[in-house]
Coordinates of C-alpha atoms in Angstrom, one line a residue:
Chain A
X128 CA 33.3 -1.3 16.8
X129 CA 34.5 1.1 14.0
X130 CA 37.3 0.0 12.2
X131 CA 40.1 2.2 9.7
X132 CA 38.8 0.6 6.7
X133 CA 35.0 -0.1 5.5
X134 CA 33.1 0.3 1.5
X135 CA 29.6 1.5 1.8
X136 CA 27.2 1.6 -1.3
X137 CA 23.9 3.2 -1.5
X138 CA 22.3 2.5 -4.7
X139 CA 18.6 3.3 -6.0
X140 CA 16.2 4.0 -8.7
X141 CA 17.7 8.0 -9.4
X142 CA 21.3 7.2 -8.3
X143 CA 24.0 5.4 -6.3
X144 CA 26.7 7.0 -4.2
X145 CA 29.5 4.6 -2.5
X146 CA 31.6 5.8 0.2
X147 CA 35.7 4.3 0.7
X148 CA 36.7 5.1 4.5
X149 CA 40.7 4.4 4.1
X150 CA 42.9 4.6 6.8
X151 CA 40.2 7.1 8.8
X152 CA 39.5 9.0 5.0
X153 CA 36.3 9.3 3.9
X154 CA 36.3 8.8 0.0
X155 CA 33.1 9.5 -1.7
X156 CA 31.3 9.1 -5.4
X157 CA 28.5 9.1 -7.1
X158 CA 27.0 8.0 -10.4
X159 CA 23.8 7.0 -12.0
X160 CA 20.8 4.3 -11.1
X161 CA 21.5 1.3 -9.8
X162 CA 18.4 -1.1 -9.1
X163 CA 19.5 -4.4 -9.7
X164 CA 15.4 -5.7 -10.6
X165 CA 14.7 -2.9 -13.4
X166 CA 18.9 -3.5 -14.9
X167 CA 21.2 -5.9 -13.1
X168 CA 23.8 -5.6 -15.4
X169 CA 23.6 -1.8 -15.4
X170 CA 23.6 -1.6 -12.0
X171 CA 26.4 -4.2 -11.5
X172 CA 28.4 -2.1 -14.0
X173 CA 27.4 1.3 -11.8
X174 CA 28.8 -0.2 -8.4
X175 CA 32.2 -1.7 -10.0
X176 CA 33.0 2.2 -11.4
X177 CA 32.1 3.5 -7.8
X178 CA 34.5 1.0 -6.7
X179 CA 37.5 2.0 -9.1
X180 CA 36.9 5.7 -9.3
X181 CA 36.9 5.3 -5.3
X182 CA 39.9 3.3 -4.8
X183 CA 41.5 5.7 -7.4
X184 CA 40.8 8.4 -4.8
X185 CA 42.1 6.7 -2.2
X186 CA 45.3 6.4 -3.9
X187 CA 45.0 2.5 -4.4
X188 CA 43.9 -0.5 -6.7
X189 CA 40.9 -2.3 -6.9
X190 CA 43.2 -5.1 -5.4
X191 CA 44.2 -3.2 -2.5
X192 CA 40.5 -2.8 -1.5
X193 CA 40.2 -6.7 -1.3
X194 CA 39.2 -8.1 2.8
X195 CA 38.1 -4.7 3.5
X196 CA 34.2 -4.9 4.7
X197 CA 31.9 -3.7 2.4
X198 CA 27.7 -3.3 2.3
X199 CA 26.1 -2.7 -0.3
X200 CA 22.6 -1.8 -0.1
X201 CA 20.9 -1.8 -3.5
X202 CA 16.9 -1.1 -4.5
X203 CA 16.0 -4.1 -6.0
X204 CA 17.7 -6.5 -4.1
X205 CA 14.0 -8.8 -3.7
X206 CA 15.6 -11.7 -2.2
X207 CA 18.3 -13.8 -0.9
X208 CA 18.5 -15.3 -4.5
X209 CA 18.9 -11.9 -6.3
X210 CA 21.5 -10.6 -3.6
X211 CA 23.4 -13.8 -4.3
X212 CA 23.8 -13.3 -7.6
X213 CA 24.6 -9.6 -7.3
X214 CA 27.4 -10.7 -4.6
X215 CA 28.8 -13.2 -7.5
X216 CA 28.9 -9.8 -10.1
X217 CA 30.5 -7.5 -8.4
X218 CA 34.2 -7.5 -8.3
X219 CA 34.5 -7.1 -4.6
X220 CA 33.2 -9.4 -1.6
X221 CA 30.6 -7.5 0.5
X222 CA 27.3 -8.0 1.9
X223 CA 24.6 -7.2 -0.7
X224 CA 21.3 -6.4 1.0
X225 CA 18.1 -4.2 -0.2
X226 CA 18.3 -0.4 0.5
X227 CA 16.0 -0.1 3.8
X228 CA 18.2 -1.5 6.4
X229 CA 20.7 0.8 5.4
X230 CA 18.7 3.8 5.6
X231 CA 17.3 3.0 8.9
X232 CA 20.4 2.4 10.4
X233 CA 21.8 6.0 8.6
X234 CA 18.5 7.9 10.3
X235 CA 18.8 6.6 13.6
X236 CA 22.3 5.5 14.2
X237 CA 22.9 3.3 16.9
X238 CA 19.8 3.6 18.6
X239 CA 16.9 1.3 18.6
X240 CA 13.8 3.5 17.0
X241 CA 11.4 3.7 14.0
X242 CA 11.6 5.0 10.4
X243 CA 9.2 6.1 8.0
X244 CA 10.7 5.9 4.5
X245 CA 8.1 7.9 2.5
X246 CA 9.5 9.2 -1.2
X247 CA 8.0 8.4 -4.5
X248 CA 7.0 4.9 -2.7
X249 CA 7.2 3.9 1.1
X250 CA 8.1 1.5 3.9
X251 CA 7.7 1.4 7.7
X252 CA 10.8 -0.3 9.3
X253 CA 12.2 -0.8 13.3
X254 CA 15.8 -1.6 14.3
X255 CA 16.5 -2.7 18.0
X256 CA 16.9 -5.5 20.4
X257 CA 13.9 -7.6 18.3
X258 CA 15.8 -6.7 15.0
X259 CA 15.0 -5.2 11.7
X260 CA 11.8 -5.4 10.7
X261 CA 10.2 -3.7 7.9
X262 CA 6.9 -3.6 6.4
X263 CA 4.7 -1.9 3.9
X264 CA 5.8 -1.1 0.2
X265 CA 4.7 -3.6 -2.3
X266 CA 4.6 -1.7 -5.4
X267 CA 1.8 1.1 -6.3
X268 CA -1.0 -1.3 -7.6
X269 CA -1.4 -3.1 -3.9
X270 CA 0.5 -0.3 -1.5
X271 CA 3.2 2.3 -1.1
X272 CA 0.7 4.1 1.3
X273 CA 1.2 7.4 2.1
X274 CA 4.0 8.1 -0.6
X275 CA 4.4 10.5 -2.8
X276 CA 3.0 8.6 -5.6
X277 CA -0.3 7.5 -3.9
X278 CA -0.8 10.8 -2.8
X279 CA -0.6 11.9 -6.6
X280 CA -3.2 9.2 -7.7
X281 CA -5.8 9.5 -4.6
X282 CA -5.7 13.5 -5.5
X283 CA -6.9 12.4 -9.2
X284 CA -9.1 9.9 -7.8
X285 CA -10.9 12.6 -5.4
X286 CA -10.9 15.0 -8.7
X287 CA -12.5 12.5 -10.2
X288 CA -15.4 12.1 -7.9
X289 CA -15.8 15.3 -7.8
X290 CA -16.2 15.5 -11.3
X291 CA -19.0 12.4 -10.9
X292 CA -20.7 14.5 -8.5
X293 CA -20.3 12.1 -5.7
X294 CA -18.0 14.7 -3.7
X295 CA -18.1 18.4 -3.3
X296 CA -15.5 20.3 -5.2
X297 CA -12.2 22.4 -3.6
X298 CA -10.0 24.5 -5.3
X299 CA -7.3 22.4 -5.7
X300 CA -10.0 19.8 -7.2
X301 CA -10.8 22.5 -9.4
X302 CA -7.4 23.0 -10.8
X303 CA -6.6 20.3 -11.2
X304 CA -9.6 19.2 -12.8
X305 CA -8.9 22.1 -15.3
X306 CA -5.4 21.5 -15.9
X307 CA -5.3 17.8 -16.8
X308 CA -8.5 18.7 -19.5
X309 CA -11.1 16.9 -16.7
X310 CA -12.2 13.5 -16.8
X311 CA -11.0 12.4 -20.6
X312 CA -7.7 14.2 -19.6
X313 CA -7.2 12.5 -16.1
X314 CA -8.0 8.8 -17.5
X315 CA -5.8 9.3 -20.5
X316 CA -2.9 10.5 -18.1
X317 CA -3.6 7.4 -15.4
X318 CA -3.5 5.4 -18.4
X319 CA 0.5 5.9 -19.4
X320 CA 1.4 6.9 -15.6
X321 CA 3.8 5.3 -13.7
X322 CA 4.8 6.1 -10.0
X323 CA 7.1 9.0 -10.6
X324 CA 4.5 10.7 -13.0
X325 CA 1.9 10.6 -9.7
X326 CA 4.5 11.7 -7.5
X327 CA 5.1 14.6 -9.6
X328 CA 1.3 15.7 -8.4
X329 CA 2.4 15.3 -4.4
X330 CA 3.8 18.9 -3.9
X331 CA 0.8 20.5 -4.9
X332 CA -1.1 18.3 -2.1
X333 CA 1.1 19.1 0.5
X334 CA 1.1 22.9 -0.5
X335 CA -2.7 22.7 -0.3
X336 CA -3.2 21.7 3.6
X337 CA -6.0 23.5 4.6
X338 CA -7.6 22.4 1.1
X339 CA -10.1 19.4 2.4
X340 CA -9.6 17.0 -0.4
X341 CA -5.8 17.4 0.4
X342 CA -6.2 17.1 3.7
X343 CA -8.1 14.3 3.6
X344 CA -5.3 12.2 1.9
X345 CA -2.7 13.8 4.2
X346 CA -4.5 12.0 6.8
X347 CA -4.9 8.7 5.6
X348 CA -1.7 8.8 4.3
X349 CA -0.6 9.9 8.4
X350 CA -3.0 7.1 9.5
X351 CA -1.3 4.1 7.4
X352 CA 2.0 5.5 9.0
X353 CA 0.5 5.4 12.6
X354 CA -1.2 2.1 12.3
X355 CA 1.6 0.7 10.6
X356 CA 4.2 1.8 13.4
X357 CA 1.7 0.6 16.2
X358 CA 2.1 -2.8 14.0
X359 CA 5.7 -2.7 14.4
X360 CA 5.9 -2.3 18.2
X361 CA 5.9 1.3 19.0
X362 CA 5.4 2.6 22.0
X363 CA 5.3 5.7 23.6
X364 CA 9.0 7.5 24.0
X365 CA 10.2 5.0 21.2
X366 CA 12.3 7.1 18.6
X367 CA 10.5 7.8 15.2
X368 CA 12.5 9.0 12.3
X369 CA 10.8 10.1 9.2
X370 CA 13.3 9.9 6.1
X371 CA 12.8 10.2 2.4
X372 CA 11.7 13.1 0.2
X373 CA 8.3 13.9 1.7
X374 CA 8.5 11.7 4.8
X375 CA 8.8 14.9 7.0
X376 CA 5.8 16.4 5.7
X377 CA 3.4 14.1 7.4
X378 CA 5.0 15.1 11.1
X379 CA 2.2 17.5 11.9
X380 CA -0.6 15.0 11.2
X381 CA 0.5 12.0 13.8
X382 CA -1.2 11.3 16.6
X383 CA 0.2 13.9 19.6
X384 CA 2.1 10.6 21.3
X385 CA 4.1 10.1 18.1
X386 CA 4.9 13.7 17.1
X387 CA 6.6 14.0 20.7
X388 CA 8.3 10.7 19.8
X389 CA 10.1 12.3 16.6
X390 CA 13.5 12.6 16.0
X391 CA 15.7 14.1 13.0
X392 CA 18.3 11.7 10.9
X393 CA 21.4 11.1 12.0
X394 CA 22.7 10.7 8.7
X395 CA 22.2 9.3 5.2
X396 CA 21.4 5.8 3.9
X397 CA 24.9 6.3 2.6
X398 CA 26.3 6.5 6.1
X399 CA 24.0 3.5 7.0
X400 CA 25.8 1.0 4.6
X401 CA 29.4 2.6 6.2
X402 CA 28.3 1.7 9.3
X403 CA 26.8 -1.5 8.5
X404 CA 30.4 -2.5 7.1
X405 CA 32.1 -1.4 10.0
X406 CA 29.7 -3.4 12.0
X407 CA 30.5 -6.2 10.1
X408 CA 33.3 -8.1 12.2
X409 CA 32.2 -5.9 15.4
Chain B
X141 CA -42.9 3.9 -31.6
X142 CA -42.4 0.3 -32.7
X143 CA -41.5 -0.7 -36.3
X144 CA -41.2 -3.7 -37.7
X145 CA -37.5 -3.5 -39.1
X146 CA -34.6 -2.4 -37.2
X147 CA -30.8 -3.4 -36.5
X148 CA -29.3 -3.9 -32.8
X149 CA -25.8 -4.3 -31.7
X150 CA -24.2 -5.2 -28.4
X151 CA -20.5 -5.4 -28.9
X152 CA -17.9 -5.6 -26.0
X153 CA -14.8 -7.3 -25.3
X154 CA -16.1 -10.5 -24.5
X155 CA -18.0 -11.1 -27.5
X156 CA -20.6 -9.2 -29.8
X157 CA -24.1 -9.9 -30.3
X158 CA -26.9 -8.6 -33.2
X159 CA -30.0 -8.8 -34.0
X160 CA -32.1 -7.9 -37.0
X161 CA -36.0 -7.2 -37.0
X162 CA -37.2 -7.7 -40.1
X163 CA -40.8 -7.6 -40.9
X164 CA -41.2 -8.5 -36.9
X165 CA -39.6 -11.3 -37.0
X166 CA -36.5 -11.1 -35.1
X167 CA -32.9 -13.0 -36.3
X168 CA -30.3 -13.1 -33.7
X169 CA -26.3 -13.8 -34.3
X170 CA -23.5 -13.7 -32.1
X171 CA -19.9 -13.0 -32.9
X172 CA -16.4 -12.8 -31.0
X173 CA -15.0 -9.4 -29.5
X174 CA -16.0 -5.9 -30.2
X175 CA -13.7 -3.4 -28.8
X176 CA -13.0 -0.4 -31.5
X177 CA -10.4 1.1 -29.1
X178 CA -8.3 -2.3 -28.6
X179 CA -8.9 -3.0 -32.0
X180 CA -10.7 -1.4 -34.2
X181 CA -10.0 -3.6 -37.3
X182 CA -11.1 -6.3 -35.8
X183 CA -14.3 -5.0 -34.3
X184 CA -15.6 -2.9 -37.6
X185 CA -14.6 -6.7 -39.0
X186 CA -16.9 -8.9 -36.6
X187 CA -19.9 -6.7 -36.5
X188 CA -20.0 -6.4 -40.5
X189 CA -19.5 -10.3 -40.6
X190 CA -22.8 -10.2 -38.1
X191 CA -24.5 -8.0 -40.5
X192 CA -23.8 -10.2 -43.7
X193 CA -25.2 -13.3 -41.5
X194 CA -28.2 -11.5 -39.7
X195 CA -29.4 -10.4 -43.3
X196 CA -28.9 -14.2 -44.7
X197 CA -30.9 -15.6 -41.8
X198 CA -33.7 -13.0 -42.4
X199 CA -33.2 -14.1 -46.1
X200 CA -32.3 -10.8 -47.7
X201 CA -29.4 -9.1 -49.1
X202 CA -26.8 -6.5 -47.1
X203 CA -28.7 -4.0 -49.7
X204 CA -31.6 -4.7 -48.5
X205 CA -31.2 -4.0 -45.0
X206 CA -30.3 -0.1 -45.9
X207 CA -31.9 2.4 -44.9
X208 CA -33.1 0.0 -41.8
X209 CA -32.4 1.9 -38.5
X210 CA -29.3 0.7 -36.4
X211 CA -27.8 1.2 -33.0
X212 CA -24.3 -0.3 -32.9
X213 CA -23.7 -0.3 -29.1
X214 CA -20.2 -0.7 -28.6
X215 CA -17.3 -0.8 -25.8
X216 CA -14.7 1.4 -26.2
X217 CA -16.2 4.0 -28.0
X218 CA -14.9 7.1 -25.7
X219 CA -15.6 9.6 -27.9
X220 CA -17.4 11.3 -30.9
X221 CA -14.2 10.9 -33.0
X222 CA -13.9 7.4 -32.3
X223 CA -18.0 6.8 -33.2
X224 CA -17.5 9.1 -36.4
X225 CA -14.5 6.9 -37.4
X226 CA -16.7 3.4 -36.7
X227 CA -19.8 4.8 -38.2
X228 CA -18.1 5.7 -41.7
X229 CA -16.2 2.6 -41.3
X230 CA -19.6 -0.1 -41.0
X231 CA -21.4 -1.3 -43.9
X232 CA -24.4 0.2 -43.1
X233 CA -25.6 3.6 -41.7
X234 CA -26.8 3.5 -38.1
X235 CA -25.6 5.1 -34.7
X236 CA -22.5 4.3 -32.9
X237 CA -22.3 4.7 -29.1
X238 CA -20.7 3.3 -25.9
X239 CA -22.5 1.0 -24.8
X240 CA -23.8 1.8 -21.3
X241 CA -26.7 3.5 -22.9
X242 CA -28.0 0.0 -24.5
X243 CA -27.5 -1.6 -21.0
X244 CA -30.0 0.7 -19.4
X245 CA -32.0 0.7 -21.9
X246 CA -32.8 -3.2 -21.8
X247 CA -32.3 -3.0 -18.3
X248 CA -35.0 -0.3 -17.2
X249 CA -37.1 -0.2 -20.6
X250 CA -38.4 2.5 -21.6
X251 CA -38.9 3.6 -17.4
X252 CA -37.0 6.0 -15.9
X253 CA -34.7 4.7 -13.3
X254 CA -31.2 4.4 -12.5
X255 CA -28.6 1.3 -12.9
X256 CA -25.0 -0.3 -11.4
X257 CA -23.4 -1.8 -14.1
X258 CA -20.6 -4.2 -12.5
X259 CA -18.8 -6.5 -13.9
X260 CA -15.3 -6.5 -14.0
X261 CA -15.2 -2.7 -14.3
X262 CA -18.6 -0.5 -13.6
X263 CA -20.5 2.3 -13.9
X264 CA -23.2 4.0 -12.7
X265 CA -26.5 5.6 -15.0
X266 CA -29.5 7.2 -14.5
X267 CA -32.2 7.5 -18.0
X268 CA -35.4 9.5 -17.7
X269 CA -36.7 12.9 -18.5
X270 CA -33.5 14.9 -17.8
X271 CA -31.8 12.8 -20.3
X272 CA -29.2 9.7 -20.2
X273 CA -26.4 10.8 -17.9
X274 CA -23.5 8.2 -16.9
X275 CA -20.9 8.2 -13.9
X276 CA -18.1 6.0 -12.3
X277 CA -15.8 3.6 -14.5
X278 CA -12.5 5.4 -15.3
X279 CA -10.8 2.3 -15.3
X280 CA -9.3 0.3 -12.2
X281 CA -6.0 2.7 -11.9
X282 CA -8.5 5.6 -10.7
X283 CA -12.0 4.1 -10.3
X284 CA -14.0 1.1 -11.7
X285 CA -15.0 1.0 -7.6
X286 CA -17.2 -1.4 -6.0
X287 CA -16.4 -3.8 -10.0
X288 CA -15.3 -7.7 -9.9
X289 CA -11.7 -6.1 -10.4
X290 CA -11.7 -3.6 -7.9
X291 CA -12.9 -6.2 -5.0
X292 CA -10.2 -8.7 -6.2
X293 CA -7.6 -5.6 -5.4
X294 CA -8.7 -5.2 -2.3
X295 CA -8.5 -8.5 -1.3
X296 CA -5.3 -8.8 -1.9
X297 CA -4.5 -5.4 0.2
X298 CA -6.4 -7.0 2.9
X299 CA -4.3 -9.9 2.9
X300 CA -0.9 -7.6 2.6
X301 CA -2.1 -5.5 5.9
X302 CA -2.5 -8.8 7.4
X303 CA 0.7 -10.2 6.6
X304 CA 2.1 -6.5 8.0
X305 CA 0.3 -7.1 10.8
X306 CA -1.6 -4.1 10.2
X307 CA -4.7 -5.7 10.5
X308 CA -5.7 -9.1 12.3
X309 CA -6.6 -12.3 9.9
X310 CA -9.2 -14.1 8.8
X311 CA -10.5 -17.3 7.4
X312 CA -10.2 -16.2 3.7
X313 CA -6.9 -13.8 4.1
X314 CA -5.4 -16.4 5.2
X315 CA -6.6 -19.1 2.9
X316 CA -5.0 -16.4 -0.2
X317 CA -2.0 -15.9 1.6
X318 CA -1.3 -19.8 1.5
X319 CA -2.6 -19.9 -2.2
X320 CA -0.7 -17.2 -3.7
X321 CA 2.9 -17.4 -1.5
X322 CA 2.0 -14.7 1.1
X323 CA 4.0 -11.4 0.2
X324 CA 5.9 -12.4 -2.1
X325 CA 3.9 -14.1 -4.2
X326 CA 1.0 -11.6 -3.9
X327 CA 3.2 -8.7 -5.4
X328 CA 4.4 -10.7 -7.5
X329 CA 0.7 -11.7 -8.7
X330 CA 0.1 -8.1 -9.1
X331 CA 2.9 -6.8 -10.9
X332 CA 1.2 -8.4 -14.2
X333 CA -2.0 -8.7 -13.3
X334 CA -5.2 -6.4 -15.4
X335 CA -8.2 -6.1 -14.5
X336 CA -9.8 -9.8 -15.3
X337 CA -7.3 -11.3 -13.3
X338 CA -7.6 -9.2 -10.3
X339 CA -11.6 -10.0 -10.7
X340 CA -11.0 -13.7 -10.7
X341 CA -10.5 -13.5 -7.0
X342 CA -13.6 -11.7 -6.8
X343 CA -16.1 -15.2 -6.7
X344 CA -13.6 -16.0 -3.3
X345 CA -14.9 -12.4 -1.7
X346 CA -18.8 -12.9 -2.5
X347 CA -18.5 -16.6 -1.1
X348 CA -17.2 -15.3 2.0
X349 CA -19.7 -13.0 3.1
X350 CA -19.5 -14.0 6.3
X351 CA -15.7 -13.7 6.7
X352 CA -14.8 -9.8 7.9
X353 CA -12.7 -8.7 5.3
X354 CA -14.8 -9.7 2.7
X355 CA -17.6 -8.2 4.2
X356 CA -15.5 -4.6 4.6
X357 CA -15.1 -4.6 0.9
X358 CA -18.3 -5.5 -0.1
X359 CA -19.7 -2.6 2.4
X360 CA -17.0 0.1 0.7
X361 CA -18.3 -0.9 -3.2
X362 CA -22.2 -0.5 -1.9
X363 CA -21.5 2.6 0.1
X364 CA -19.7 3.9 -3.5
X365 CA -22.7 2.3 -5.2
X366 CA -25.4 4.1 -3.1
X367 CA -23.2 7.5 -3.1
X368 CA -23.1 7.6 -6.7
X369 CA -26.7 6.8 -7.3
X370 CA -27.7 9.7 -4.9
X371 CA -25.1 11.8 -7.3
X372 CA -27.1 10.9 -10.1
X373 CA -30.4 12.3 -8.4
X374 CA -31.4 9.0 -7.1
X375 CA -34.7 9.7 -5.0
X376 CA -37.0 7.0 -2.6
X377 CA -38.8 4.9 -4.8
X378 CA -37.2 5.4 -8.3
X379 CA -36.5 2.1 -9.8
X380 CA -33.0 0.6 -9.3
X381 CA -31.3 -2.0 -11.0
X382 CA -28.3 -4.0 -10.8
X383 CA -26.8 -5.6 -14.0
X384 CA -23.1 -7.2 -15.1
X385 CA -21.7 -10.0 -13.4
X386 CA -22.1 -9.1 -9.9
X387 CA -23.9 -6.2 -9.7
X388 CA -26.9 -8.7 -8.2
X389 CA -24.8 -9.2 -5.2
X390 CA -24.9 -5.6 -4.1
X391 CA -28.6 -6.1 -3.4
X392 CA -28.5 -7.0 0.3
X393 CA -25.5 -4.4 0.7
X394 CA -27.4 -1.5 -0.6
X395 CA -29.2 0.6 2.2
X396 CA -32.7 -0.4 2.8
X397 CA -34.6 2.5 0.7
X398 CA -32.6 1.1 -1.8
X399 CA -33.1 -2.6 -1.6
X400 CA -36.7 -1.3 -2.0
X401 CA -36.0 0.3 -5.0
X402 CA -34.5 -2.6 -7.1
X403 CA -36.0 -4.3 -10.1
X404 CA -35.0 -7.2 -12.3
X405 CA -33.7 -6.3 -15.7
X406 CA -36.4 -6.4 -18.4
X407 CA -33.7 -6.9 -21.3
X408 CA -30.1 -7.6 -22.4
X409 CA -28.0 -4.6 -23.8
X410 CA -28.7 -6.8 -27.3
X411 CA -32.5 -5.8 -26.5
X412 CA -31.6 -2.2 -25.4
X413 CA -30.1 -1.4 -28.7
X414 CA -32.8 -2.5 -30.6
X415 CA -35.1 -0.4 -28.6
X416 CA -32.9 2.4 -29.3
X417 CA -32.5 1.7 -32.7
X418 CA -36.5 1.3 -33.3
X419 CA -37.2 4.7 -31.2
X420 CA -34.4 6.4 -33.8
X421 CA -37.5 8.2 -35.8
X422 CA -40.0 7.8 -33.3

């Protein structure tokens, strides 16, 4: 199915990297953001220079690269209208398709299996015989269970209980309570917070597991994942791949079943989109 | 305690209301919105203008009416700063306060008891001989649990797990999901929606009792209802009392001790702060 020639992209929120494979070489670059909802013309103008500065290290033009299959998998990418219009920018032909397919595809190669994607937001996904799927996300205000961010804003949430008197204090509730200036400080910070600014707090949860506030969002944030697989098909043997920046740290609190079931990534989102273009004609 | 001339003020962000005693006879005006901390201006504006007219239907001047004891309950005063800045800013001497305090006030009398304050954000309070003490609120990012807004969130969650198929559908998930354009639509909704918006879907959820989502997230905000009432020293048979918009359909949610426990409001907040105001010297 592999072929000589392929373009891979993988572009998101902190960066985009974009991979040439010429005549069996792998090329690869990186550069800045590119989510083509939050800046479509910044990230059109970030996947064009991949493409040049690529195709300059391949030892070609832009021009040669025409024909050559190319997937680009971009955060942002809401719909089939959006990835349209992002196709229309960009100076090359290739399939333009959100980020997750990619990365699933990356984690678990060939093989039919699960992914949890859990950074600063999250998503639940299944490639096999049925297809993709994916589920879960939505944005902080309605989901993104169990990511990094929701973690950070239940931990303020259980400090501020605490602080009501409704639940008993921990140490980390204390600390934090303390460090943020308690409730004034907490609401005034929840106030200007976005995802990224919660998802700052996540580290200090995970470091905390035998804390019981901590744990007690570890575990919801295990049991979202769990349910959310079981809605996707799992079943027992079936591959699970946990990917993203703090997707690993939830591999001890899965039910028994699906911590047996667990397997490491094969490779990057980056390598995903590669093999998605060489799939293309396969 | 009583004395025949005092000033009341209820202002929030809805709309502000005063009333002036003045030789027992009471004079009653109503103005637009009175929020000092989304705009100050403008509030300091409307309850003056409420003053000017409260003294011309009691026939006397603004002059007059110094000296007069006044409690100017109003949202958004989070702090002492922000009440130091509104009291030197009013025509007229009087204390400045949030105004949860007047709520309870008109709400319990002068009983001690404790009161849910939901509307489209809440709080819980407790008045009696260890003093005034307030809980909950912090806004819908962290808190404001079990309020109009809060529900209207977690519908649309529900209806998100459902279309994940994390959870199984009902009657009124489904009926949103067609409304609003299923996923799409929903996060879509979201991604601008505050707090009143959210709580406009919360009417759908109270008409539904019967439907098993609905019913799930009415149990969660009377469970954090009855938790934080216990926080506040809540004991069998101290008077309870449910006030804002839809704090009155908590009653049958409550557990039993505490369905016991509920009284009607004697007062408005507007009747609160002019019990406040007329107890100043007493």
């Amino acid at each position: 199915m592999s072929r000589a020639r392929a373009i891979g992209c993988d572009g998101g929120g902190s960066g985009a990297r974009l991979a040439l494979v010429w005549d069996g070489l792998r090329h690869e670059v990186c550069g800045g953001p590119a989510n083509v909802t939050s800046d479509f013309a910044g990230a059109v103008a970030e996947v064009s220079g991949l493409l040049h500065r690529a195709a300059q290290l391949a030892g070609v033009s832009l021009e040669d690269l025409r024909g050559v299959p190319a997937h680009f998998a971009l955060a942002g990418v809401v719909d089939e209208r959006v990835a349209t219009r992002v196709a229309a920018a960009l100076p090359l032909e290739g399939v333009v398709e959100e980020d997750r397919r990619a990365a699933v595809r990356g984690a678990l190669g060939e093989r039919p299996g699960h992914v949890a994607g859990i950074g600063t937001g999250s998503y639940l996904a299944r490639q096999g015989p049925d297809g993709f799927e994916t589920i879960g996300g939505h944005g902080l205000v309605l989901g993104d269970e169990a990511s990094g961010a929701w973690m950070g804003r239940a931990l303020l949430k259980a400090v501020l209980a605490v602080e009501d008197g409704v639940e008993p204090a921990t140490a980390l509730t204390r600390q934090i309570a303390e460090e943020m200036g308690g409730v004034s400080g907490i609401v005034a910070f929840a106030a200007e917070a976005g995802p990224s600014d919660f998802a700052a707090l996540a580290p200090r949860l995970l470091d905390a597991k035998t804390d019981s506030a901590a744990r007690h969002i570890i575990v919801a944030g295990a049991d979202y994942i769990a349910r959310g697989l079981l809605a996707l098909g799992w079943k027992e043997g079936g591959a699970i791949c946990l990917i993203g920046g703090i997707g690993g740290k939830y591999a001890d609190f899965l039910p028994t079943q699906m911590q047996k079931a667990l397997v490491g990534a094969e490779g990057s989102a980056l390598d995903g989109a590669l093999a998605l273009a060489m799939e293309q004609d396969g």
